[in-house]
Short mmCIF file of N, CA, C and O in Angstrom, two decimals:
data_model
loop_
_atom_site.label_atom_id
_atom_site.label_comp_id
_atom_site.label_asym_id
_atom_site.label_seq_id
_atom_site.Cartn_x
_atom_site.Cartn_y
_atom_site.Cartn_z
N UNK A 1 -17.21 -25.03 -53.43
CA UNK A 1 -18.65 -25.22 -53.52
C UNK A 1 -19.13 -26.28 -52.51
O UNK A 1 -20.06 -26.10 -51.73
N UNK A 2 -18.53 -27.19 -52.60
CA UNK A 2 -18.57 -28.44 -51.45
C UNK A 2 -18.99 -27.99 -49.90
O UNK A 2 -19.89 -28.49 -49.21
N UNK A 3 -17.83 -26.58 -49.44
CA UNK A 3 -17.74 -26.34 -48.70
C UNK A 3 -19.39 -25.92 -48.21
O UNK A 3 -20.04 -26.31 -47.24
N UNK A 4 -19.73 -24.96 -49.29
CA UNK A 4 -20.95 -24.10 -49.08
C UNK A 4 -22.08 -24.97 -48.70
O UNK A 4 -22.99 -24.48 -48.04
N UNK A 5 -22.12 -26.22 -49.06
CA UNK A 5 -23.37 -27.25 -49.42
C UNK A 5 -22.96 -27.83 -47.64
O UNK A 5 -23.87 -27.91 -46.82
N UNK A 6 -21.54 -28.16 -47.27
CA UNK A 6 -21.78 -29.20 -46.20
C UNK A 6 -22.63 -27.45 -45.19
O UNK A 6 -23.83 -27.18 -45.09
N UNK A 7 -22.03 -27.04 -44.93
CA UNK A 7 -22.22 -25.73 -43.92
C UNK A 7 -23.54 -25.67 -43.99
O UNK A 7 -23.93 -25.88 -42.84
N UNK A 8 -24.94 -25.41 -45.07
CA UNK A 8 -25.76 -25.63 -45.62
C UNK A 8 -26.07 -26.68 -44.82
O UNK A 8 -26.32 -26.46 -43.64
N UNK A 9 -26.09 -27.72 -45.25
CA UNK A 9 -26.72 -29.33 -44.41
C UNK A 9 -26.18 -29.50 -43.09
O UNK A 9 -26.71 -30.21 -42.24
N UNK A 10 -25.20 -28.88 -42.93
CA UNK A 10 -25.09 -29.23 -41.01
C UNK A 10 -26.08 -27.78 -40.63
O UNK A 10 -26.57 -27.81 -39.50
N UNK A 11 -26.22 -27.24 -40.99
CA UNK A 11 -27.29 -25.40 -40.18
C UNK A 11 -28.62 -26.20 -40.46
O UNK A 11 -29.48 -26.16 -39.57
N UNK A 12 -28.89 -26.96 -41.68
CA UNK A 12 -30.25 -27.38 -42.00
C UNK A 12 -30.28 -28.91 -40.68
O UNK A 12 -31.39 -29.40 -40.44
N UNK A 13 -29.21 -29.42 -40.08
CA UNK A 13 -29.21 -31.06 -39.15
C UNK A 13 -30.12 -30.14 -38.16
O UNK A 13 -31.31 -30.28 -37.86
N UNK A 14 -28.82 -28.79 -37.60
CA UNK A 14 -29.26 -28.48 -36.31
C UNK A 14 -30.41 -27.99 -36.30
O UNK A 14 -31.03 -28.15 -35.25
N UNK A 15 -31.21 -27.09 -37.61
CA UNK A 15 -31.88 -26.44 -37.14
C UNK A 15 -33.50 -27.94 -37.16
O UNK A 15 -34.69 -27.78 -36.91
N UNK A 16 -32.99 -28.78 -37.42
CA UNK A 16 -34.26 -30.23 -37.58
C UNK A 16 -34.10 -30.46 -35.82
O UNK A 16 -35.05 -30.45 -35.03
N UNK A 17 -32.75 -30.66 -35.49
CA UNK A 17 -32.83 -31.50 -34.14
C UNK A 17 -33.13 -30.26 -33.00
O UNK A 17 -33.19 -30.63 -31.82
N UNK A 18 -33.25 -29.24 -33.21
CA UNK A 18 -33.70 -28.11 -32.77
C UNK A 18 -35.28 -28.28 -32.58
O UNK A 18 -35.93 -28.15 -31.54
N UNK A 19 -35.63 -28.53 -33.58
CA UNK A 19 -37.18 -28.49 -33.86
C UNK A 19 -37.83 -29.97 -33.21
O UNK A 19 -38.92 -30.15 -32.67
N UNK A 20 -36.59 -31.06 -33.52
CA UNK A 20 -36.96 -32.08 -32.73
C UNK A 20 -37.15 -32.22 -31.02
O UNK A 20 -37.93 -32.98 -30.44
N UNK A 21 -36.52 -31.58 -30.63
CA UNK A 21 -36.44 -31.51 -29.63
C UNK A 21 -36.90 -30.22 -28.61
O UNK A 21 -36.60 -29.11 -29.05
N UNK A 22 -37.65 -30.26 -27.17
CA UNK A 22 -38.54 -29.77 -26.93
C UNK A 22 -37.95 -28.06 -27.01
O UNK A 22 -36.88 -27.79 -27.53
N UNK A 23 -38.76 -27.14 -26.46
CA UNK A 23 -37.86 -25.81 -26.33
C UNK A 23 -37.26 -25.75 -25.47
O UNK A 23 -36.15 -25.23 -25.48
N UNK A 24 -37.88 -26.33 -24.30
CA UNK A 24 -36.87 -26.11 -22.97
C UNK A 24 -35.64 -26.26 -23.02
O UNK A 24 -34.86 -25.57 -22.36
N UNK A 25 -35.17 -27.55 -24.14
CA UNK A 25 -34.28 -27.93 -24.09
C UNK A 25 -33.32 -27.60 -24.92
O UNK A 25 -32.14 -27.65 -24.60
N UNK A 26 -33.89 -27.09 -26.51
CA UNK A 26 -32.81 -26.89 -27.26
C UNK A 26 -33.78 -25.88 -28.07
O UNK A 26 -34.76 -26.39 -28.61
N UNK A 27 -33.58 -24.49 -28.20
CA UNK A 27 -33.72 -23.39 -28.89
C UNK A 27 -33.13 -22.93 -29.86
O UNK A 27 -31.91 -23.07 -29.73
N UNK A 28 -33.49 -22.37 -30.92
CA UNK A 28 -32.48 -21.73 -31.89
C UNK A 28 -33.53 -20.61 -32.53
O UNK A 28 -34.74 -20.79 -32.70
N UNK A 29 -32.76 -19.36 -32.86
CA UNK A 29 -33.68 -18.41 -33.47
C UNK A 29 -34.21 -18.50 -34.97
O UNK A 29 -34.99 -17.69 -35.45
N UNK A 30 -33.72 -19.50 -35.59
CA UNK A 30 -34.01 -19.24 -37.11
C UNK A 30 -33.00 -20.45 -37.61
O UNK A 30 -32.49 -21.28 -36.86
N UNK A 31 -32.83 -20.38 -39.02
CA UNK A 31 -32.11 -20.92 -39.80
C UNK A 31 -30.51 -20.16 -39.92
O UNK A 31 -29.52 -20.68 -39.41
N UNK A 32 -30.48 -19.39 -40.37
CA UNK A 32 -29.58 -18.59 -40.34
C UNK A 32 -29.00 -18.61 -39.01
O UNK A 32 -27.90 -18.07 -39.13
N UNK A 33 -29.21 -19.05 -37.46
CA UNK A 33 -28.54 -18.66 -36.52
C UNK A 33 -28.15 -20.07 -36.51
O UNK A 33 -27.14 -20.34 -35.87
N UNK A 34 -28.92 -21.28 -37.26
CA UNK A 34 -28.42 -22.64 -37.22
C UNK A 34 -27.22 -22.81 -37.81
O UNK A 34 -26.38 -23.51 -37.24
N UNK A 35 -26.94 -22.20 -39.06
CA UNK A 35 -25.68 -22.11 -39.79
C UNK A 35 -24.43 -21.81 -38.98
O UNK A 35 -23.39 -22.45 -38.86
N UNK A 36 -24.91 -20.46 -38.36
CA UNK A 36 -23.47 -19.73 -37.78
C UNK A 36 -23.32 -20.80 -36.48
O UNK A 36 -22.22 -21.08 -35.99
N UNK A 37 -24.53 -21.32 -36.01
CA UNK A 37 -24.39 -21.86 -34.92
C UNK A 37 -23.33 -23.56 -35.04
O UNK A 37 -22.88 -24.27 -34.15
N UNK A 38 -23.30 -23.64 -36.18
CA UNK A 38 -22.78 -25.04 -37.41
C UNK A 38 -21.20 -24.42 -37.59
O UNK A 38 -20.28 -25.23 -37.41
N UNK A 39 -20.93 -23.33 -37.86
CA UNK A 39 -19.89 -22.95 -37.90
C UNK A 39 -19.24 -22.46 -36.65
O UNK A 39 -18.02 -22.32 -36.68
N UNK A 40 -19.73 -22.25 -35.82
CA UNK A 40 -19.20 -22.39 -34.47
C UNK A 40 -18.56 -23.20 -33.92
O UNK A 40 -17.37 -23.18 -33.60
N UNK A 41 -19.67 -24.33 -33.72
CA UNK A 41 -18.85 -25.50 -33.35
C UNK A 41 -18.04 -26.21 -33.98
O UNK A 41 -17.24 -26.90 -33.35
N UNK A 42 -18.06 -26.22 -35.36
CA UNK A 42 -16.95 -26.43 -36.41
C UNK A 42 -15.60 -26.18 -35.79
O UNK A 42 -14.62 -26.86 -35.51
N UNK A 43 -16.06 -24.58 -35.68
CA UNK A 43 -14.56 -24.14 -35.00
C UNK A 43 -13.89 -24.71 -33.99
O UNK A 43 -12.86 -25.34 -34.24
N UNK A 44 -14.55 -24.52 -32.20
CA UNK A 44 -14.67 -24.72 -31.38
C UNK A 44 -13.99 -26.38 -31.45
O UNK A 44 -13.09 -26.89 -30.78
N UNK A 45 -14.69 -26.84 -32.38
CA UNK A 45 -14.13 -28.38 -32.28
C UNK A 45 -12.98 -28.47 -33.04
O UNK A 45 -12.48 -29.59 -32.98
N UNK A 46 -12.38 -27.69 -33.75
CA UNK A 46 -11.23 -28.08 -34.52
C UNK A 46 -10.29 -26.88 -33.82
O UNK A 46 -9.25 -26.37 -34.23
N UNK A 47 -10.65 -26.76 -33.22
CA UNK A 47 -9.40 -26.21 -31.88
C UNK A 47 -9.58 -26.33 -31.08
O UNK A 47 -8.84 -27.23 -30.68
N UNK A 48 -10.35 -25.91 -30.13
CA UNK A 48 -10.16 -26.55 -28.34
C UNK A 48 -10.58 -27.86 -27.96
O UNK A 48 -10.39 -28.44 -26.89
N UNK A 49 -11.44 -28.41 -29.43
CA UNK A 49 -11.75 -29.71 -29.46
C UNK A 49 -10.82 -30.64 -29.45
O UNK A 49 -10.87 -31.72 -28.85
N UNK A 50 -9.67 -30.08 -30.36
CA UNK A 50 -8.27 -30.91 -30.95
C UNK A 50 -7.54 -30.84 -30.15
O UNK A 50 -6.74 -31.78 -30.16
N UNK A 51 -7.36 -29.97 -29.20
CA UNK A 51 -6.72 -29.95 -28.04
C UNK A 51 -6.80 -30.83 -26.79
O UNK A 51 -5.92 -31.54 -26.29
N UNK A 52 -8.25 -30.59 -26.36
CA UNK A 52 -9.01 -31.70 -25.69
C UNK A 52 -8.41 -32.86 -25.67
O UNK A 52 -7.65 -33.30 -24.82
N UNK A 53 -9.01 -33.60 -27.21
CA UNK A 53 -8.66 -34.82 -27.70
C UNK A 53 -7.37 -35.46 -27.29
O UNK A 53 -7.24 -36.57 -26.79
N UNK A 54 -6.11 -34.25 -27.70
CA UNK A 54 -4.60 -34.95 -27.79
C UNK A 54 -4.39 -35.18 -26.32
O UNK A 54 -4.22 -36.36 -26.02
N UNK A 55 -4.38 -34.61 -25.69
CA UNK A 55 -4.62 -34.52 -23.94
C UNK A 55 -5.44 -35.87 -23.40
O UNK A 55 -4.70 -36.61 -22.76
N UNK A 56 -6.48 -36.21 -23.49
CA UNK A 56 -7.08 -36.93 -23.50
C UNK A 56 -6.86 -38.40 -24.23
O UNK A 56 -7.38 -39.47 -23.91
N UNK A 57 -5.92 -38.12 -25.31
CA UNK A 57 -6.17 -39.99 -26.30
C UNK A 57 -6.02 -41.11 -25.17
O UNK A 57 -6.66 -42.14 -25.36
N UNK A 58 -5.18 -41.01 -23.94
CA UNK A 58 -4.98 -42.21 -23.72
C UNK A 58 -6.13 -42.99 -23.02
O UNK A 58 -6.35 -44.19 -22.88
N UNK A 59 -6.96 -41.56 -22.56
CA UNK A 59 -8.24 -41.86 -22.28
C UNK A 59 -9.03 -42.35 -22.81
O UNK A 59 -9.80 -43.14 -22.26
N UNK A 60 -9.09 -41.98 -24.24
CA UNK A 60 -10.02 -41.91 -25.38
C UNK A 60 -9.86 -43.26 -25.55
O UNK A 60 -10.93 -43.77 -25.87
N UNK A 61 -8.68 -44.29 -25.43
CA UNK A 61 -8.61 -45.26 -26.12
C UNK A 61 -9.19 -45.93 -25.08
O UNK A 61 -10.04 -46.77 -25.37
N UNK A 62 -8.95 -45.78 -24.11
CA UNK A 62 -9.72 -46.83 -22.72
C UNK A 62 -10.81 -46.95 -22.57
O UNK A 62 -11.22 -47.77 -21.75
N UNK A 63 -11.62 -46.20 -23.30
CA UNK A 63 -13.13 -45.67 -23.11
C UNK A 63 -13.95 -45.77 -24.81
O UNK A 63 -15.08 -45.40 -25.14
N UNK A 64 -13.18 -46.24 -25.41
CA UNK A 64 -13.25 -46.75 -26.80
C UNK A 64 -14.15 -45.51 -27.44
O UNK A 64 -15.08 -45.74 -28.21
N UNK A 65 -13.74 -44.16 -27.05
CA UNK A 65 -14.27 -42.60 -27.75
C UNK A 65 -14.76 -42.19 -26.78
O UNK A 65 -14.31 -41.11 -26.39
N UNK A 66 -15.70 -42.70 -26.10
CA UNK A 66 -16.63 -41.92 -25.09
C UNK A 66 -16.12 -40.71 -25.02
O UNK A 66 -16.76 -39.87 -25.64
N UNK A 67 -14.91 -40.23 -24.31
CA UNK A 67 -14.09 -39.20 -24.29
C UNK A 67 -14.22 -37.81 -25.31
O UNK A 67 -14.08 -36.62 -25.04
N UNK A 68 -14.47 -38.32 -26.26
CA UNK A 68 -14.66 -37.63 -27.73
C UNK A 68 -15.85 -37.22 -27.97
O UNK A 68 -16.06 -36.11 -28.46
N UNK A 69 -16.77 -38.06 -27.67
CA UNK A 69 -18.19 -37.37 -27.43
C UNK A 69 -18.80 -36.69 -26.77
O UNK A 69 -19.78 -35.95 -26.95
N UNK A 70 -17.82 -37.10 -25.48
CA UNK A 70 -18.20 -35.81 -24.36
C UNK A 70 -17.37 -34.87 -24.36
O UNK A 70 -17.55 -34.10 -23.43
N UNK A 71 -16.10 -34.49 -25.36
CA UNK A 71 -15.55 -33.34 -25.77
C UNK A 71 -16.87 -32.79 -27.12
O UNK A 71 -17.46 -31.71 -27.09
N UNK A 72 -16.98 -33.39 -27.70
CA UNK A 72 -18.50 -33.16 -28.84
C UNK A 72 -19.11 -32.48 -28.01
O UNK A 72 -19.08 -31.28 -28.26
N UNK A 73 -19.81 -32.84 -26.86
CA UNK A 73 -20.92 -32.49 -26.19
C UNK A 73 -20.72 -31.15 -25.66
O UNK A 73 -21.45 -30.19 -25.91
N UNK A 74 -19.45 -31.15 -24.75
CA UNK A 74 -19.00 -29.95 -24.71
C UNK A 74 -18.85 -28.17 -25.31
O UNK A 74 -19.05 -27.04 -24.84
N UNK A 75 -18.48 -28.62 -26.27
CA UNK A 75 -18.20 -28.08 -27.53
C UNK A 75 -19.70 -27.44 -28.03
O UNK A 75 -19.82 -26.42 -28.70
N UNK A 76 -20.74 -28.24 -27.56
CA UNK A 76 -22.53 -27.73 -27.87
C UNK A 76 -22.66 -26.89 -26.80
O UNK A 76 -23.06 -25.78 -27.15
N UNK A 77 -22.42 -27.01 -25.42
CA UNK A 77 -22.55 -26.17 -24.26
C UNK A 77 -21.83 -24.91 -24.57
O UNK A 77 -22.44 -23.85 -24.42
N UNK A 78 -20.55 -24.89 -24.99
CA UNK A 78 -19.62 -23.98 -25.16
C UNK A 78 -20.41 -22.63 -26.52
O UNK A 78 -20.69 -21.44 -26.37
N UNK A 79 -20.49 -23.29 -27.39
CA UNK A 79 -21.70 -22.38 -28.82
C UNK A 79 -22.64 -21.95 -28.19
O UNK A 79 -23.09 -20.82 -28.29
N UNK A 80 -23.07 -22.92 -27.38
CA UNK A 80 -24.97 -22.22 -26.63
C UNK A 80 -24.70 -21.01 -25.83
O UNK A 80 -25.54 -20.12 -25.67
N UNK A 81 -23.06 -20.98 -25.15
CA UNK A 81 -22.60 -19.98 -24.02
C UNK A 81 -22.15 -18.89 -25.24
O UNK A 81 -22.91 -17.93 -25.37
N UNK A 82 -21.41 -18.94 -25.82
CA UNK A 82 -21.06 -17.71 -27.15
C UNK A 82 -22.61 -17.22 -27.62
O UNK A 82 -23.01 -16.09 -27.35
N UNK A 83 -23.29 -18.06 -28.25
CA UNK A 83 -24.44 -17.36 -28.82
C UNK A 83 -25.39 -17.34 -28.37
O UNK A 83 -26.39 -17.49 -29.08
N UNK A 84 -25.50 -17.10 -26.65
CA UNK A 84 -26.72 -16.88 -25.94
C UNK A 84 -28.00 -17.38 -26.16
O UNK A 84 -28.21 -18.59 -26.24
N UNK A 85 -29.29 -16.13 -26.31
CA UNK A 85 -30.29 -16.79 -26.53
C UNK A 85 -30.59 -17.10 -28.11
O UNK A 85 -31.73 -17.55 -28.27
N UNK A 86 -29.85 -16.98 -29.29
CA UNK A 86 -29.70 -17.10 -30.29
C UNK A 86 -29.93 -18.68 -30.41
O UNK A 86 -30.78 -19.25 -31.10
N UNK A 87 -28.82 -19.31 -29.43
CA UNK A 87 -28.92 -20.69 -29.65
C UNK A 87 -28.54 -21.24 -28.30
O UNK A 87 -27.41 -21.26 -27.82
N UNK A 88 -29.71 -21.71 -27.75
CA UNK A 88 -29.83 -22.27 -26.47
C UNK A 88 -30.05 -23.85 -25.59
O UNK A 88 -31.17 -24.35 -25.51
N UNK A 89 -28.58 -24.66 -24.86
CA UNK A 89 -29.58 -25.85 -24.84
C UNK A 89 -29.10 -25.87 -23.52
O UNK A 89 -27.99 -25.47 -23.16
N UNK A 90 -30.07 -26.40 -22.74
CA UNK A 90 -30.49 -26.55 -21.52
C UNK A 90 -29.25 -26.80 -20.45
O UNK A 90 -28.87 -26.02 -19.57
N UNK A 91 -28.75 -28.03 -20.75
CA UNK A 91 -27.87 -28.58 -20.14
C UNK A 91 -26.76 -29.85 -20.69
O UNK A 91 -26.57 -30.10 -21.89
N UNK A 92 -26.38 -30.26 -20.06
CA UNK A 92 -25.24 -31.02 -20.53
C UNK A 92 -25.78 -32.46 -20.95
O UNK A 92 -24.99 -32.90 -21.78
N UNK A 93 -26.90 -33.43 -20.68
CA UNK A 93 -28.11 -34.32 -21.05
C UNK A 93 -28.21 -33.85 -22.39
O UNK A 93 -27.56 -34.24 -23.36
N UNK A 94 -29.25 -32.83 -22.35
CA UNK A 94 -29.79 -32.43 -23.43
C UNK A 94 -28.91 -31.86 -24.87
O UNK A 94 -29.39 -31.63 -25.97
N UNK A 95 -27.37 -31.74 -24.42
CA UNK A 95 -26.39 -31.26 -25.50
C UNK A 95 -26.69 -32.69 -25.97
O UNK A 95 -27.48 -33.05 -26.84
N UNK A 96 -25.86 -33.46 -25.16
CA UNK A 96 -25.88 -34.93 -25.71
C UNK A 96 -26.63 -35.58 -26.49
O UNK A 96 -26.17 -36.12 -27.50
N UNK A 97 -28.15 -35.63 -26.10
CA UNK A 97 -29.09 -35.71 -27.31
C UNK A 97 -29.14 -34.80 -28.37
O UNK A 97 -29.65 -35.19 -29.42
N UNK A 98 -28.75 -33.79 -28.30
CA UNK A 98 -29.18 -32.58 -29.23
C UNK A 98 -27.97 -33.34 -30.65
O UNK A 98 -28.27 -33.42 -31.84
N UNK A 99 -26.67 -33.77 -30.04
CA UNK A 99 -25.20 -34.04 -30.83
C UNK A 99 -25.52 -35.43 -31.70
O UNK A 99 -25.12 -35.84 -32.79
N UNK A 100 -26.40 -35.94 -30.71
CA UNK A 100 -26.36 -37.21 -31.44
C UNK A 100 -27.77 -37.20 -32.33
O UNK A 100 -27.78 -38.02 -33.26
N UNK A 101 -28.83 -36.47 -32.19
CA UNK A 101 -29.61 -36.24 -33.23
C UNK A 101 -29.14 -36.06 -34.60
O UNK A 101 -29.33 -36.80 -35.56
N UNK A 102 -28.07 -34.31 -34.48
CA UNK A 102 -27.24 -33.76 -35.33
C UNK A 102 -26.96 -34.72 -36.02
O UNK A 102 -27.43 -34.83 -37.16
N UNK A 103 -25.88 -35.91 -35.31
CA UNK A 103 -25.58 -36.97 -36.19
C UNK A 103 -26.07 -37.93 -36.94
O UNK A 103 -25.38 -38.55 -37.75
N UNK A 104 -27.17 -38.09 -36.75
CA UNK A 104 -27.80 -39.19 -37.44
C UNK A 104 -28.51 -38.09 -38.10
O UNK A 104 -29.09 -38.83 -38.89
N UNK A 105 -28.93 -36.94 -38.41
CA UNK A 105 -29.46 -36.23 -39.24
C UNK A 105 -28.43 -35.53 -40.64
O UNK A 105 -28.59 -35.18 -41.81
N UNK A 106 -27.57 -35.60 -39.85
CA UNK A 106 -26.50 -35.48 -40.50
C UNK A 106 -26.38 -36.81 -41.75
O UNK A 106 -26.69 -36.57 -42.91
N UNK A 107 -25.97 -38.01 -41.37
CA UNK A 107 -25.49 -39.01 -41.75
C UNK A 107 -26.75 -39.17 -43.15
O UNK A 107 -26.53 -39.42 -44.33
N UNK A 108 -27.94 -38.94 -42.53
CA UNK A 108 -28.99 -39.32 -43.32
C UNK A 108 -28.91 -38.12 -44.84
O UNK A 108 -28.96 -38.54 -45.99
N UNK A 109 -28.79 -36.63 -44.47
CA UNK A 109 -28.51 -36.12 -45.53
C UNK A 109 -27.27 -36.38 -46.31
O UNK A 109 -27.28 -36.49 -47.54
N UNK A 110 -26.46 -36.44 -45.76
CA UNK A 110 -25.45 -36.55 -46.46
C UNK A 110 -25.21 -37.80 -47.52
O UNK A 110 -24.57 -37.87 -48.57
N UNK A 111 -26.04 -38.78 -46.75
CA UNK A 111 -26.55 -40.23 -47.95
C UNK A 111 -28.05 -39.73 -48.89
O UNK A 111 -28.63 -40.35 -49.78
N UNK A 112 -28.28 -38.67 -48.42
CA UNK A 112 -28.99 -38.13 -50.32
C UNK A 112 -28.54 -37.13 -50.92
O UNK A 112 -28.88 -36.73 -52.04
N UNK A 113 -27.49 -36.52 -49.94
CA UNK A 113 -27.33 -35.52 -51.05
C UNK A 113 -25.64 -35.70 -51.20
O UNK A 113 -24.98 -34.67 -51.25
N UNK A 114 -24.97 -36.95 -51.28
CA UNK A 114 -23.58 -37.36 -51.44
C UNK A 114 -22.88 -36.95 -50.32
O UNK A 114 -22.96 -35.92 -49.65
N UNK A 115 -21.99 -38.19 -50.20
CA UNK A 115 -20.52 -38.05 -49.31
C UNK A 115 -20.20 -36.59 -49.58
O UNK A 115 -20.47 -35.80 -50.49
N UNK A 116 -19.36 -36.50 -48.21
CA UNK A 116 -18.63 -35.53 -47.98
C UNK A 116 -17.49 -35.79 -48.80
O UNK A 116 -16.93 -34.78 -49.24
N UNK A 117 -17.01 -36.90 -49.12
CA UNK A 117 -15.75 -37.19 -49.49
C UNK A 117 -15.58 -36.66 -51.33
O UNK A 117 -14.59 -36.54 -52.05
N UNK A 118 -16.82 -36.49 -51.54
CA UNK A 118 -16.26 -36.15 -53.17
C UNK A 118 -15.95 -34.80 -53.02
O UNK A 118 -15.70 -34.12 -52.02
N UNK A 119 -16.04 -34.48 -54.45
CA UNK A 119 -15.42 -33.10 -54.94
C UNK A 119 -16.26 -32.09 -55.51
O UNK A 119 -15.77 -31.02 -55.89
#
């Protein structure tokens, strides 16, 4: 059930920082394409992301993450290229803002509607 609710609130982050942000820059067709578009990069990041990363740590540590965010960022370019005009963002700038919106939209639901960490 957990599962259903986070998937739910990350499709509901993107489809806010979507709306936050202008069209040129970050498009999405609906709610429903925010979800799949949530489960995309889910994916995307827990495999070619994780890959990235291990390749990268010694970097990662020199750069105190940076590395990680711009594998994050990546990872938004990469979903926008799979799901075309479904879900569209401009460029590699605008992923960046688009990721870090996500996140703090993220962070904010998830402190009203409970940690991820329970059950």
């Amino acid at each position: 059930m957990r599962f259903i609710i986070d998937v739910l609130l990350t499709g509901l982050a993107i489809f806010l920082a979507a709306l936050i942000l202008p069209d040129s820059a970050v498009s999405i067709a609906g709610f429903g394409w925010a979800i799949l578009a949530g489960l995309i990069i889910g994916f995307v990041n827990a495999t070619i992301g994780t890959v990235l990363r291990f390749f990268t740590f010694p970097l990662n540590l020199l750069t105190l993450g940076l590395i990680s965010f711009i594998i994050t960022v990546l990872m938004v370019q990469l979903t926008s290229y799979f799901m075309g005009s479904k879900f569209d963002v401009a460029n590699f700038w605008w992923a960046a803002v688009f990721a870090i919106i996500v996140a703090l939209i993220e962070l904010l639901l998830n402190s009203i509607f409970g940690s991820k960490d329970r059950d």
